[in-house]
Amino acid sequence: MAFYECVLLIKSNLSDEEIASVLGKFQNLVVSREGTVHHVQKMGKRRLSYELKKERRAEYVVFFVEFQKSEGIAEFDRQARLDERIIKTMVVRKNKLVLPSSEGTGEEKSEHARPVREGEAV
């Protein structure tokens, strides 16, 4: 069992329906490869630091996924690189599942981490 954070930069000129179709495609891919999508975080459209594939802006999306076999993440990455609607992709393997907090404070919560008690050293 391995956890991954997969960042996709999707072309900004796509409609909301097309972006939803891209996200659905990759969610279905994860499920078909015996994986689990724990969270999909849409970070919105942002300006790129430098031009990529003649694009200056991109829609940032982060998938928090888990795969039983490494072939699943390899296929996810391969499909992301082949899809013309995706500008760039990055996959990072994590030791434990770390999801962004729902409050938007920038803090992260972990499914496998134990809570820290008051006065305890971190």
Short mmCIF file of C-alpha atoms in Angstrom, two decimals:
data_model
loop_
_atom_site.label_atom_id
_atom_site.label_comp_id
_atom_site.label_asym_id
_atom_site.label_seq_id
_atom_site.Cartn_x
_atom_site.Cartn_y
_atom_site.Cartn_z
CA MET A 1 0.00 0.00 0.00
CA ALA A 2 1.48 3.32 -1.09
CA PHE A 3 0.17 6.87 -0.90
CA TYR A 4 0.74 9.46 -3.62
CA GLU A 5 0.12 13.13 -4.26
CA CYS A 6 -0.44 13.69 -7.98
CA VAL A 7 -0.37 17.28 -9.24
CA LEU A 8 -1.93 17.99 -12.63
CA LEU A 9 -1.64 21.31 -14.47
CA ILE A 10 -4.63 21.44 -16.81
CA LYS A 11 -4.96 23.94 -19.66
CA SER A 12 -6.77 27.05 -18.46
CA ASN A 13 -8.80 27.58 -21.65
CA LEU A 14 -10.95 24.49 -20.97
CA SER A 15 -14.53 24.87 -19.80
CA ASP A 16 -15.67 23.65 -16.39
CA GLU A 17 -17.31 20.61 -18.01
CA GLU A 18 -14.09 19.68 -19.80
CA ILE A 19 -12.09 20.02 -16.56
CA ALA A 20 -14.67 17.84 -14.79
CA SER A 21 -14.29 15.30 -17.59
CA VAL A 22 -10.49 15.23 -17.11
CA LEU A 23 -10.89 14.75 -13.35
CA GLY A 24 -13.49 12.02 -13.87
CA LYS A 25 -11.20 10.22 -16.29
CA PHE A 26 -8.39 10.07 -13.74
CA GLN A 27 -10.66 9.14 -10.83
CA ASN A 28 -12.02 6.25 -12.91
CA LEU A 29 -8.46 5.26 -13.83
CA VAL A 30 -7.47 5.06 -10.16
CA VAL A 31 -10.52 2.94 -9.28
CA SER A 32 -10.00 0.63 -12.28
CA ARG A 33 -6.40 0.01 -11.14
CA GLU A 34 -7.55 -1.07 -7.65
CA GLY A 35 -6.65 2.27 -6.12
CA THR A 36 -8.47 4.68 -3.85
CA VAL A 37 -8.99 8.41 -4.38
CA HIS A 38 -8.94 9.93 -0.90
CA HIS A 39 -9.30 13.58 -1.90
CA VAL A 40 -9.21 15.82 -4.98
CA GLN A 41 -8.15 19.40 -4.26
CA LYS A 42 -8.84 22.01 -6.92
CA MET A 43 -6.50 24.92 -6.36
CA GLY A 44 -7.90 27.11 -9.14
CA LYS A 45 -6.35 28.88 -12.09
CA ARG A 46 -2.91 30.32 -11.49
CA ARG A 47 -0.26 32.09 -13.49
CA LEU A 48 2.73 29.90 -14.33
CA SER A 49 6.26 31.04 -13.51
CA TYR A 50 7.30 30.40 -17.07
CA GLU A 51 5.58 29.35 -20.26
CA LEU A 52 4.84 25.63 -20.63
CA LYS A 53 3.61 24.30 -23.97
CA LYS A 54 2.70 27.88 -24.99
CA GLU A 55 0.50 28.28 -21.90
CA ARG A 56 0.85 31.08 -19.31
CA ARG A 57 -1.95 29.97 -16.94
CA ALA A 58 -3.11 26.58 -15.71
CA GLU A 59 -5.75 24.98 -13.50
CA TYR A 60 -3.96 23.27 -10.59
CA VAL A 61 -5.46 20.02 -9.25
CA VAL A 62 -3.99 17.69 -6.62
CA PHE A 63 -5.10 14.06 -6.29
CA PHE A 64 -4.44 12.26 -3.00
CA VAL A 65 -4.49 8.58 -3.97
CA GLU A 66 -3.52 5.17 -2.67
CA PHE A 67 -2.49 2.16 -4.76
CA GLN A 68 -1.92 -1.45 -3.79
CA LYS A 69 0.43 -2.05 -6.73
CA SER A 70 3.01 0.23 -8.31
CA GLU A 71 1.65 -0.48 -11.80
CA GLY A 72 -1.39 1.65 -10.94
CA ILE A 73 0.55 4.86 -10.35
CA ALA A 74 2.74 4.17 -13.37
CA GLU A 75 -0.38 3.99 -15.56
CA PHE A 76 -1.81 7.15 -13.95
CA ASP A 77 1.38 9.04 -14.76
CA ARG A 78 1.53 7.62 -18.29
CA GLN A 79 -2.05 8.62 -19.05
CA ALA A 80 -1.46 12.11 -17.62
CA ARG A 81 1.56 12.61 -19.87
CA LEU A 82 -0.37 11.43 -22.95
CA ASP A 83 -3.45 13.59 -22.37
CA GLU A 84 -3.18 16.77 -24.48
CA ARG A 85 -5.35 18.72 -22.01
CA ILE A 86 -2.69 18.36 -19.30
CA ILE A 87 0.33 20.68 -19.45
CA LYS A 88 2.46 19.07 -16.77
CA THR A 89 2.23 16.39 -14.12
CA MET A 90 4.11 15.52 -10.94
CA VAL A 91 3.73 12.42 -8.76
CA VAL A 92 5.18 12.28 -5.24
CA ARG A 93 5.17 9.15 -3.09
CA LYS A 94 4.34 9.69 0.59
CA ASN A 95 4.97 7.43 3.58
CA LYS A 96 1.58 8.26 5.09
CA LEU A 97 -1.63 9.83 3.89
CA VAL A 98 -1.54 13.58 4.50
CA LEU A 99 -4.68 15.47 3.53
CA PRO A 100 -5.10 19.26 3.50
CA SER A 101 -7.19 20.64 6.34
CA SER A 102 -10.78 21.57 5.61
CA GLU A 103 -10.47 24.93 7.38
CA GLY A 104 -7.98 26.23 4.81
CA THR A 105 -5.51 27.29 7.51
CA GLY A 106 -2.62 25.70 5.68
CA GLU A 107 -2.21 23.08 8.38
CA GLU A 108 -2.36 19.46 7.39
CA LYS A 109 -4.04 16.52 9.03
CA SER A 110 -2.92 12.94 8.79
CA GLU A 111 -5.08 9.86 8.93
CA HIS A 112 -2.30 7.82 10.53
CA ALA A 113 -0.75 10.40 12.86
CA ARG A 114 -1.62 10.41 16.55
CA PRO A 115 -2.82 13.65 18.17
CA VAL A 116 -0.28 15.70 20.13
CA ARG A 117 -1.19 16.27 23.77
CA GLU A 118 -0.88 19.65 25.42
CA GLY A 119 2.61 20.24 26.82
CA GLU A 120 4.07 17.35 24.81
CA ALA A 121 7.17 17.95 22.68
CA VAL A 122 6.56 17.59 18.98
#
